[in-house]
Short mmCIF file of C-alpha atoms and ligand atoms in Angstrom, two decimals:
data_model
loop_
_atom_site.label_atom_id
_atom_site.label_comp_id
_atom_site.label_asym_id
_atom_site.label_seq_id
_atom_site.Cartn_x
_atom_site.Cartn_y
_atom_site.Cartn_z
CA UNK N 118 192.04 49.08 162.68
CA UNK N 119 190.78 52.66 162.71
CA UNK N 120 188.45 54.06 160.07
CA UNK N 121 190.01 54.68 156.68
CA UNK N 122 190.80 58.34 156.05
CA UNK N 123 188.87 59.99 153.16
CA UNK N 124 191.17 60.30 150.17
CA UNK N 125 189.80 62.10 147.12
CA UNK N 126 193.12 63.90 146.47
CA UNK N 127 192.35 67.53 147.32
CA UNK N 128 192.11 67.51 151.10
CA UNK N 129 194.12 69.10 153.90
CA UNK N 130 196.45 66.91 155.94
CA UNK N 131 195.09 64.51 158.53
CA UNK N 132 197.68 63.05 160.85
CA UNK N 133 196.73 60.49 163.49
CA UNK N 134 197.46 61.09 167.14
CA UNK N 135 200.91 59.51 167.24
CA UNK N 136 202.07 61.27 164.09
CA UNK N 137 203.98 59.82 161.16
CA UNK N 138 205.76 56.54 161.74
CA UNK N 139 203.21 54.13 163.25
CA UNK N 140 203.53 50.35 163.55
CA UNK N 141 203.14 49.57 159.84
CA UNK N 142 205.74 52.19 158.92
CA UNK N 143 208.17 50.97 161.54
CA UNK N 144 207.94 47.36 160.39
CA UNK N 145 208.59 48.31 156.77
CA UNK N 146 211.39 50.74 157.59
CA UNK N 147 213.07 48.04 159.74
CA UNK N 148 212.83 45.69 156.77
CA UNK N 149 214.16 48.37 154.43
CA UNK N 150 217.10 49.03 156.74
CA UNK N 151 217.97 45.34 156.63
CA UNK N 152 217.85 44.90 152.85
CA UNK N 153 218.54 48.08 150.96
CA UNK N 154 222.08 49.23 150.29
CA UNK N 155 222.63 51.47 153.30
CA UNK N 156 223.69 54.43 151.17
CA UNK N 157 220.13 54.83 149.89
CA UNK N 158 216.83 55.41 151.72
CA UNK N 159 217.74 53.83 155.07
CA UNK N 160 217.35 55.72 158.31
CA UNK N 161 218.95 59.07 157.67
CA UNK N 162 221.24 58.69 160.69
CA UNK N 163 223.21 61.81 159.83
CA UNK N 164 220.03 63.84 159.83
CA UNK N 165 219.08 62.37 163.18
CA UNK N 166 222.49 63.31 164.59
CA UNK N 167 222.23 66.82 163.19
CA UNK N 168 218.74 67.58 164.48
CA UNK N 169 218.25 65.19 167.40
CA UNK N 170 214.94 64.04 165.91
CA UNK N 171 213.91 60.92 164.02
CA UNK N 172 214.19 61.21 160.26
CA UNK N 173 212.85 57.79 159.41
CA UNK N 174 211.01 57.83 156.12
CA UNK N 175 207.27 57.52 155.90
CA UNK N 176 206.12 54.77 153.56
CA UNK N 177 203.68 55.79 150.87
CA UNK N 178 200.64 53.61 150.31
CA UNK N 179 198.45 55.71 148.01
CA UNK N 180 198.87 58.93 146.08
CA UNK N 181 196.12 60.89 144.36
CA UNK N 182 195.93 64.50 143.28
CA UNK N 183 197.86 66.49 145.87
CA UNK N 184 197.47 63.92 148.64
CA UNK N 185 199.57 61.01 149.79
CA UNK N 186 198.45 58.39 152.30
CA UNK N 187 201.07 56.49 154.31
CA UNK N 188 200.85 52.86 155.38
CA UNK N 189 199.56 53.93 158.80
CA UNK N 190 196.73 55.90 157.25
CA UNK N 191 198.07 59.43 157.71
CA UNK N 192 197.14 61.85 154.95
CA UNK N 193 199.66 64.40 153.67
CA UNK N 194 199.75 67.20 151.12
CA UNK N 195 202.70 66.55 148.81
CA UNK N 196 204.63 69.77 148.21
CA UNK N 197 207.28 67.81 146.29
CA UNK N 198 204.82 66.53 143.68
CA UNK N 199 206.86 63.31 143.80
CA UNK N 200 210.15 65.06 142.83
CA UNK N 201 208.24 67.21 140.34
CA UNK N 202 206.73 64.28 138.46
CA UNK N 203 203.12 64.84 139.48
CA UNK N 204 202.66 68.28 137.92
CA UNK N 205 199.12 67.21 137.00
CA UNK N 206 198.59 65.58 140.39
CA UNK N 207 199.30 62.02 141.41
CA UNK N 208 197.39 59.43 139.43
CA UNK N 209 195.72 61.79 136.97
CA UNK N 210 192.58 59.93 135.84
CA UNK N 211 193.41 60.22 132.12
CA UNK N 212 196.91 58.88 132.68
CA UNK N 213 195.61 56.04 134.83
CA UNK N 214 192.97 55.14 132.22
CA UNK N 215 195.59 55.10 129.45
CA UNK N 216 197.89 52.90 131.54
CA UNK N 217 195.05 50.53 132.40
CA UNK N 218 194.02 50.25 128.76
CA UNK N 219 197.60 49.64 127.67
CA UNK N 220 198.18 47.12 130.46
CA UNK N 221 195.27 45.12 129.12
CA UNK N 222 196.81 44.82 125.66
CA UNK N 223 200.63 44.87 125.83
CA UNK N 224 203.12 45.61 128.58
CA UNK N 225 206.34 45.30 126.65
CA UNK N 226 207.59 45.38 123.06
CA UNK N 227 210.95 45.09 121.35
CA UNK N 228 212.47 48.54 121.76
CA UNK N 229 214.64 49.50 118.80
CA UNK N 230 213.97 46.24 116.93
CA UNK N 231 210.17 45.85 116.77
CA UNK N 232 208.66 48.84 118.59
CA UNK N 233 205.11 49.42 119.75
CA UNK N 234 202.78 51.93 118.10
CA UNK N 235 202.82 53.86 121.39
CA UNK N 236 206.57 54.42 121.13
CA UNK N 237 206.28 55.69 117.56
CA UNK N 238 203.34 57.96 118.37
CA UNK N 239 205.11 59.38 121.40
CA UNK N 240 208.27 60.14 119.43
CA UNK N 241 206.25 61.94 116.79
CA UNK N 242 204.43 63.94 119.50
CA UNK N 243 207.73 64.88 121.12
CA UNK N 244 209.36 65.92 117.85
CA UNK N 245 206.43 68.29 117.31
CA UNK N 246 206.99 70.02 120.67
CA UNK N 247 209.84 72.11 119.29
CA UNK N 248 209.66 74.65 116.46
CA UNK N 249 212.52 73.00 114.50
CA UNK N 250 212.89 69.70 112.64
CA UNK N 251 213.66 67.21 115.38
CA UNK N 252 214.65 63.64 116.15
CA UNK N 253 214.02 61.90 119.44
CA UNK N 254 215.83 59.45 121.69
CA UNK N 255 213.69 58.06 124.50
CA UNK N 256 214.98 57.04 127.89
CA UNK N 257 213.60 55.71 131.15
CA UNK N 258 215.06 58.28 133.54
CA UNK N 259 216.25 61.84 133.32
CA UNK N 260 219.84 60.65 133.53
CA UNK N 261 219.21 58.28 130.61
CA UNK N 262 218.15 61.14 128.38
CA UNK N 263 221.12 63.26 129.50
CA UNK N 264 223.40 60.38 128.47
CA UNK N 265 221.75 60.33 125.05
CA UNK N 266 222.26 64.09 124.71
CA UNK N 267 225.94 63.85 125.73
CA UNK N 268 226.55 60.98 123.29
CA UNK N 269 224.92 63.04 120.55
CA UNK N 270 227.22 65.98 121.29
CA UNK N 271 230.24 63.67 121.14
CA UNK N 272 229.15 62.30 117.77
CA UNK N 273 228.18 65.68 116.35
CA UNK N 274 231.33 67.56 117.40
CA UNK N 275 233.94 64.86 117.87
CA UNK N 276 234.86 66.53 121.17
CA UNK N 277 234.75 64.88 124.58
CA UNK N 278 234.55 68.04 126.67
CA UNK N 279 231.45 69.17 128.52
CA UNK N 280 230.98 72.59 130.03
CA UNK N 281 228.63 72.33 133.00
CA UNK N 282 227.76 74.62 135.87
CA UNK N 283 228.31 74.75 139.61
CA UNK N 284 225.19 73.78 141.52
CA UNK N 285 223.58 71.97 138.59
CA UNK N 286 222.05 68.50 138.82
CA UNK N 287 221.69 66.21 135.83
CA UNK N 288 221.29 62.73 137.34
CA UNK N 289 223.70 60.17 138.71
CA UNK N 290 224.61 57.75 135.91
CA UNK N 291 228.26 58.18 134.99
CA UNK N 292 227.92 60.55 132.02
CA UNK N 293 225.42 62.76 133.84
CA UNK N 294 227.24 62.52 137.18
CA UNK N 295 230.46 63.75 135.62
CA UNK N 296 228.59 66.95 134.70
CA UNK N 297 226.85 67.35 138.06
CA UNK N 298 228.10 70.47 139.77
CA UNK N 299 225.61 70.01 142.58
CA UNK N 300 227.88 68.65 145.29
CA UNK N 301 231.41 67.35 145.11
CA UNK N 302 230.44 64.55 147.51
CA UNK N 303 228.29 62.96 144.79
CA UNK N 304 231.19 62.75 142.34
CA UNK N 305 234.22 62.30 144.59
CA UNK N 306 233.94 58.54 145.28
CA UNK N 307 233.65 57.81 141.55
CA UNK N 308 235.94 60.54 140.26
CA UNK N 309 238.38 58.13 138.64
CA UNK N 310 235.63 56.66 136.45
CA UNK N 311 234.17 59.99 135.31
CA UNK N 312 234.76 61.90 132.09
CA UNK N 313 237.90 63.95 132.84
CA UNK N 314 237.00 66.47 130.11
CA UNK N 315 234.16 68.08 132.07
CA UNK N 316 234.77 71.66 133.17
CA UNK N 317 232.62 73.76 135.47
CA UNK N 318 231.78 77.46 135.35
CA UNK N 319 229.80 79.41 137.95
CA UNK N 320 226.05 79.12 137.31
CA UNK N 321 224.98 82.27 135.42
CA UNK N 322 222.58 83.60 138.06
CA UNK N 323 221.92 87.34 138.10
CA UNK N 324 224.77 87.68 140.58
CA UNK N 325 227.35 85.59 138.73
CA UNK N 326 226.47 86.01 135.09
CA UNK N 327 229.55 87.96 134.05
CA UNK N 328 231.93 85.61 135.86
CA UNK N 329 230.09 82.67 134.37
CA UNK N 330 230.25 83.89 130.79
CA UNK N 331 233.93 84.82 131.19
CA UNK N 332 234.69 81.32 132.46
CA UNK N 333 232.65 79.80 129.62
CA UNK N 334 234.63 81.82 127.07
CA UNK N 335 237.93 80.54 128.47
CA UNK N 336 236.81 76.90 128.48
CA UNK N 337 235.23 77.05 125.02
CA UNK N 338 238.29 78.78 123.55
CA UNK N 339 240.35 75.69 124.44
CA UNK N 340 238.44 73.91 121.65
CA UNK N 341 237.81 70.61 123.44
CA UNK N 342 234.20 71.24 124.45
CA UNK N 343 231.42 69.52 122.52
CA UNK N 344 228.51 70.25 124.88
CA UNK N 345 227.36 73.09 127.09
CA UNK N 346 224.88 71.51 129.49
CA UNK N 347 222.63 73.78 131.53
CA UNK N 348 219.41 73.90 133.54
CA UNK N 349 217.45 77.12 132.76
CA UNK N 350 216.72 77.29 136.49
CA UNK N 351 218.72 75.26 138.97
CA UNK N 352 216.17 72.87 140.43
CA UNK N 353 217.76 70.62 143.03
CA UNK N 354 220.56 73.18 143.23
CA UNK N 355 218.29 75.67 145.00
CA UNK N 356 215.76 77.20 142.57
CA UNK N 357 218.13 79.71 141.03
CA UNK N 358 217.07 81.01 137.61
CA UNK N 359 219.65 81.93 135.00
CA UNK N 360 220.01 85.69 134.47
CA UNK N 361 218.11 87.27 131.65
CA UNK N 362 219.94 86.67 128.39
CA UNK N 363 222.45 84.23 129.92
CA UNK N 364 221.19 81.11 128.16
CA UNK N 365 221.01 82.86 124.81
CA UNK N 366 224.55 84.18 125.33
CA UNK N 367 225.79 80.69 126.16
CA UNK N 368 224.07 79.24 123.10
CA UNK N 369 225.75 81.88 120.93
CA UNK N 370 229.15 81.18 122.52
CA UNK N 371 228.66 77.44 122.08
CA UNK N 372 227.81 77.89 118.42
CA UNK N 373 230.77 80.20 117.85
CA UNK N 374 233.10 77.55 119.28
CA UNK N 375 231.54 74.50 117.62
CA UNK N 376 229.77 73.08 120.69
CA UNK N 377 226.11 72.15 121.24
CA UNK N 378 223.84 73.78 123.80
CA UNK N 379 221.88 71.17 125.75
CA UNK N 380 218.97 72.57 127.78
CA UNK N 381 218.21 70.25 130.68
CA UNK N 382 214.46 70.90 131.05
CA UNK N 383 213.81 67.76 133.08
CA UNK N 384 212.56 69.84 136.00
CA UNK N 385 211.64 73.11 134.28
CA UNK N 386 210.00 71.83 131.09
CA UNK N 387 206.46 70.84 130.11
CA UNK N 388 204.83 73.76 131.91
CA UNK N 389 206.32 73.52 135.39
CA UNK N 390 207.84 77.01 135.18
CA UNK N 391 204.75 78.52 133.56
CA UNK N 392 205.97 78.18 129.97
CA UNK N 393 206.33 75.07 127.87
CA UNK N 394 210.15 75.20 127.77
CA UNK N 395 211.86 77.73 129.98
CA UNK N 396 214.94 77.89 127.73
CA UNK N 397 212.72 78.97 124.85
CA UNK N 398 211.00 81.59 127.03
CA UNK N 399 214.49 82.85 127.91
CA UNK N 400 215.24 83.44 124.23
CA UNK N 401 217.64 80.51 123.89
CA UNK N 402 217.64 78.16 120.91
CA UNK N 403 219.13 74.94 122.20
CA UNK N 404 220.47 72.15 119.99
CA UNK N 405 219.03 69.53 122.33
CA UNK N 406 216.20 69.75 124.86
CA UNK N 407 216.01 67.08 127.54
CA UNK N 408 212.76 66.26 129.34
CA UNK N 409 211.64 63.70 131.91
CA UNK N 410 209.82 63.87 135.25
CA UNK N 411 206.29 65.14 134.37
CA UNK N 412 206.41 63.55 130.92
CA UNK N 413 205.19 60.13 132.06
CA UNK N 414 202.72 61.44 134.65
CA UNK N 415 204.22 58.92 137.10
CA UNK N 416 205.68 56.33 134.76
CA UNK N 417 209.40 56.35 133.99
CA UNK N 418 210.02 57.91 130.59
CA UNK N 419 212.29 60.70 129.37
CA UNK N 420 213.52 62.06 126.08
CA UNK N 421 216.31 63.94 124.39
CA UNK N 422 214.86 66.02 121.55
CA UNK N 423 217.61 66.69 119.01
CA UNK N 424 217.84 69.08 116.12
CA UNK N 425 217.71 67.07 112.91
CA UNK N 426 221.24 68.18 111.98
CA UNK N 427 222.85 67.11 115.24
CA UNK N 428 221.10 63.74 115.09
CA UNK N 429 222.56 62.98 111.65
CA UNK N 430 226.04 61.96 112.85
CA UNK N 431 224.44 58.97 114.60
CA UNK N 432 224.22 57.54 111.06
CA UNK N 433 221.70 54.87 110.13
CA UNK N 434 221.36 51.76 112.22
CA UNK N 435 222.90 48.84 110.38
CA UNK N 436 221.12 46.19 112.39
CA UNK N 437 222.35 46.66 115.92
CA UNK N 438 221.58 50.05 117.44
CA UNK N 439 224.56 51.49 119.29
CA UNK N 440 222.24 53.20 121.75
CA UNK N 441 219.28 51.20 123.07
CA UNK N 442 218.03 49.26 126.06
CA UNK N 443 215.67 46.39 126.84
CA UNK N 444 212.86 48.70 127.90
CA UNK N 445 213.41 51.43 125.27
CA UNK N 446 210.03 52.95 124.44
CA UNK N 447 208.18 50.74 126.91
CA UNK N 448 204.54 50.79 125.73
CA UNK N 449 203.08 51.34 129.19
CA UNK N 450 205.30 54.36 129.83
CA UNK N 451 204.68 55.69 126.31
CA UNK N 452 200.90 55.36 126.71
CA UNK N 453 201.17 57.26 130.00
CA UNK N 454 203.27 59.98 128.35
CA UNK N 455 200.81 60.35 125.46
CA UNK N 456 197.96 60.82 127.94
CA UNK N 457 200.03 63.23 130.04
CA UNK N 458 200.85 65.31 126.98
CA UNK N 459 197.15 65.39 126.05
CA UNK N 460 196.42 66.98 129.41
CA UNK N 461 199.55 69.13 129.67
CA UNK N 462 198.95 70.70 126.26
CA UNK N 463 195.42 71.88 127.06
CA UNK N 464 194.90 75.57 127.60
CA UNK N 465 192.96 74.82 130.79
CA UNK N 466 196.06 73.08 132.16
CA UNK N 467 198.27 76.05 131.38
CA UNK N 468 195.69 78.28 133.07
CA UNK N 469 195.53 75.95 136.09
CA UNK N 470 199.33 76.04 136.44
CA UNK N 471 199.38 79.83 136.21
CA UNK N 472 196.58 80.15 138.76
CA UNK N 473 198.16 77.75 141.20
CA UNK N 474 201.61 79.36 140.87
CA UNK N 475 200.10 82.82 141.48
CA UNK N 476 198.21 81.54 144.51
CA UNK N 477 201.34 79.99 146.01
CA UNK N 478 203.30 83.18 145.43
CA UNK N 479 200.57 85.30 147.02
CA UNK N 480 200.28 83.03 150.07
CA UNK N 481 204.03 82.67 150.66
CA UNK N 482 204.72 86.38 150.24
CA UNK N 483 201.93 87.15 152.72
CA UNK N 484 202.98 84.56 155.31
CA UNK N 485 206.74 84.32 155.14
CA UNK N 486 207.93 87.89 155.05
CA UNK N 487 207.21 88.68 158.69
CA UNK N 488 210.33 89.51 160.68
CA UNK N 489 211.65 86.73 162.90
CA UNK N 490 210.86 83.85 160.58
CA UNK N 491 214.42 83.64 159.33
CA UNK N 492 213.48 83.55 155.66
CA UNK N 493 216.31 84.89 153.57
CA UNK N 494 214.79 84.70 150.11
CA UNK N 495 211.74 83.57 148.15
CA UNK N 496 212.27 82.50 144.54
CA UNK N 497 209.41 81.79 142.16
CA UNK N 498 209.67 80.14 138.76
CA UNK N 499 206.06 79.14 138.19
CA UNK N 500 205.46 75.92 140.11
CA UNK N 501 209.14 75.67 141.07
CA UNK N 502 209.54 77.62 144.29
CA UNK N 503 212.46 78.09 146.66
CA UNK N 504 212.30 79.30 150.25
CA UNK N 505 215.86 79.97 151.40
CA UNK N 506 216.07 80.06 155.16
CA UNK N 507 218.60 81.15 157.74
CA UNK N 508 220.18 78.47 159.91
CA UNK N 509 221.54 76.16 157.23
CA UNK N 510 220.86 72.48 156.73
CA UNK N 511 220.21 71.70 160.39
CA UNK N 512 217.30 74.14 160.62
CA UNK N 513 215.98 73.21 157.18
CA UNK N 514 215.87 69.53 158.15
CA UNK N 515 214.17 70.29 161.45
CA UNK N 516 211.58 72.44 159.67
CA UNK N 517 210.93 69.73 157.07
CA UNK N 518 210.46 67.10 159.77
CA UNK N 519 208.07 69.30 161.74
CA UNK N 520 206.14 70.04 158.57
CA UNK N 521 205.90 66.30 157.92
CA UNK N 522 204.46 65.86 161.39
CA UNK N 523 201.87 68.46 160.42
CA UNK N 524 201.12 66.60 157.21
CA UNK N 525 203.18 68.40 154.57
CA UNK N 526 205.76 66.51 152.51
CA UNK N 527 208.63 68.86 151.76
CA UNK N 528 212.25 68.59 150.58
CA UNK N 529 215.38 70.58 151.22
CA UNK N 530 217.51 71.58 148.25
CA UNK N 531 220.36 73.87 147.36
CA UNK N 532 224.05 73.17 147.63
CA UNK N 533 223.97 74.16 151.32
CA UNK N 534 220.69 72.35 151.95
CA UNK N 535 218.99 75.53 153.13
CA UNK N 536 216.38 75.93 150.39
CA UNK N 537 212.95 74.46 151.05
CA UNK N 538 212.07 73.40 147.53
CA UNK N 539 208.43 73.26 146.45
CA UNK N 540 207.39 71.51 143.25
CA UNK N 541 203.78 70.64 144.08
CA UNK N 542 201.04 69.43 141.79
CA UNK N 543 199.30 72.31 140.02
CA UNK N 544 195.93 71.11 141.31
CA UNK N 545 196.61 72.33 144.86
CA UNK N 546 193.54 74.12 146.17
CA UNK N 547 193.66 77.59 147.69
CA UNK N 548 192.66 76.08 151.01
CA UNK N 549 195.63 73.70 150.87
CA UNK N 550 197.98 76.49 149.79
CA UNK N 551 196.87 78.81 152.60
CA UNK N 552 197.01 75.97 155.13
CA UNK N 553 200.54 75.13 154.03
CA UNK N 554 201.76 78.74 154.10
CA UNK N 555 200.33 79.27 157.60
CA UNK N 556 201.79 76.01 158.89
CA UNK N 557 205.21 76.86 157.44
CA UNK N 558 205.19 80.31 159.05
CA UNK N 559 204.31 78.75 162.42
CA UNK N 560 206.97 76.07 162.13
CA UNK N 561 209.61 78.61 161.10
CA UNK N 562 208.75 80.75 164.11
CA UNK N 563 208.89 77.70 166.43
CA UNK N 564 212.33 76.85 165.04
CA UNK N 565 214.00 80.23 165.29
CA UNK N 566 217.15 80.80 163.28
CA UNK N 567 220.24 80.58 165.51
C1 LIG H 119 217.38 69.08 136.08
C2 LIG H 119 217.49 67.61 136.29
N1 LIG H 119 218.16 66.87 135.39
C3 LIG H 119 218.27 65.54 135.52
C4 LIG H 119 217.73 64.88 136.60
C5 LIG H 119 217.89 63.40 136.73
O1 LIG H 119 216.68 62.76 136.51
P1 LIG H 119 216.48 61.27 137.06
O2 LIG H 119 216.53 61.36 138.54
O3 LIG H 119 215.13 60.88 136.52
O4 LIG H 119 217.59 60.46 136.49
C6 LIG H 119 217.02 65.61 137.55
C7 LIG H 119 216.42 64.94 138.72
O5 LIG H 119 216.04 65.53 139.68
C8 LIG H 119 216.90 67.01 137.40
O6 LIG H 119 216.26 67.77 138.29
#
C-alpha cells in the first residue's frame, strides 16, 4: 500500500501514476454493476460508445473542503460541490460537530406526531428566512419539497394545472417529474402516470422572454393552472438565468389568473448565486420558495417555505397528517441544517462566496476566451457557472473524462449536454481556481471542436 495522500481539503489534485480507476475502484464498480439497477450509476456504456474512452465512475472514499479522495487514494478537486450541496465545502467542521453531537443523543424522532426540538427549531429558522409570514413543510430531497409545493398549490387554488418551463429540472418523483422540462427522455417512459395538466412554456431567458410570457399568458388564461413553477436560473438545464423582470412578470401574471408562483431555489438559493434567494434579488415575490441541496450541508433535508395564506387551505391536522413521512424532520438532518444555516448566514460566508465567485470568473475569462478552445459561452451566476462548448455532448464528455484524469471532478449539463457546469464549494483557493482554469484550457485545446 502506498503512502496516504495528504488531505486537508484545500489542495490541488494528486493523481497516481495509473490514473483514476485502480484495483479498489474496479472491484467496487464490478460489484456495483452486478447489483444496482442498471439504469442508474453502472458503467456509462453509452458514454463509452460515444467517446471511445472508459467512463467508469470513481468511488469516493473521503470528502473534505474542496477535495475528494477516491478508494485508490487519488485526490481530486470537486468542481461539482457534490451536486451543489457542499457550498460551504465538504464536511464543514461546524456541520460535522453538530451531526456528531446529535448522533450521540438521538438519531430519529416521530416526525409529524412527536417531533424533535431540532425539527421545530429548523422550521422556525426557515420561516424567518423570508420577509413574509411563513409556514414550512420539510422534506428529505429537493423533489420531496417540490411535491409539497405542488400539493399546496392544488389545495390553495383547487386547480390541477402546472405551468413549467422547457429545460427546467425539479427532481424525478412523479409530481416533480411531470413538471420537468429538462429532457423528454426522463418523462417519456412514465408519461401515462404523470399529471396530464402540466403545460410547458419556453424558459424566459433573455432570448426567449417575450415568447415565454406570451405562452404563459395563453396557458394561464385557460384557467386550469394552479402553479407556475420556475427556477430563477436553470441549473441542470445549462446555467441559463431568467431575463431581467421575467420572474416578477410571471408572478404578476400568476396572481392575475389565480395561480401561485413557486420559486425552485434548490440550486440557486442560500447564497449559491451570490444573494440569499435569487428570485428575491430578481424582484419577484413568490408564494412558495423551495430549498434543498446546501441546506443540510451534506445531509438530506429540504423545505417548501409557504406564505401563511397559501398554507391555510391545508387545514388543521385532525390526527393523521395527510402529508408526512417516516423520516420527516429527521433530527440528524435538522441539526446539520441548523449548523449550516449558522455558517451560511454569516457575513464572512457571503463575502467568501462573493470572493470565490469573482476569482472563478476572472480565471475563466482569462483562460477560456483564447481562440481555438471551442468555448461558445461563459455564464456566471455567482457560484453557479456554465461553460458552453462547441462539439456537443461527445466533446463535453471527453473533456470531463480528461479533466477527471487530471484530478478535477466536473459534470456536463444543459439539454444538449454541452455545458460544463461548475457548482464548486466557495472555499476553493485561488491556486486551485487558477490550476483548474489552466487545466481546462489545455484539455479543451487537446480536444479540438470538430
Ligand atoms: C433546481 C432543482 N430542483 C429540484 C432538484 C431535485 O432535487 P433532488 O435531486 O434533491 O430531488 C434539483 C436537483 O438537482 C434541482 O437542481
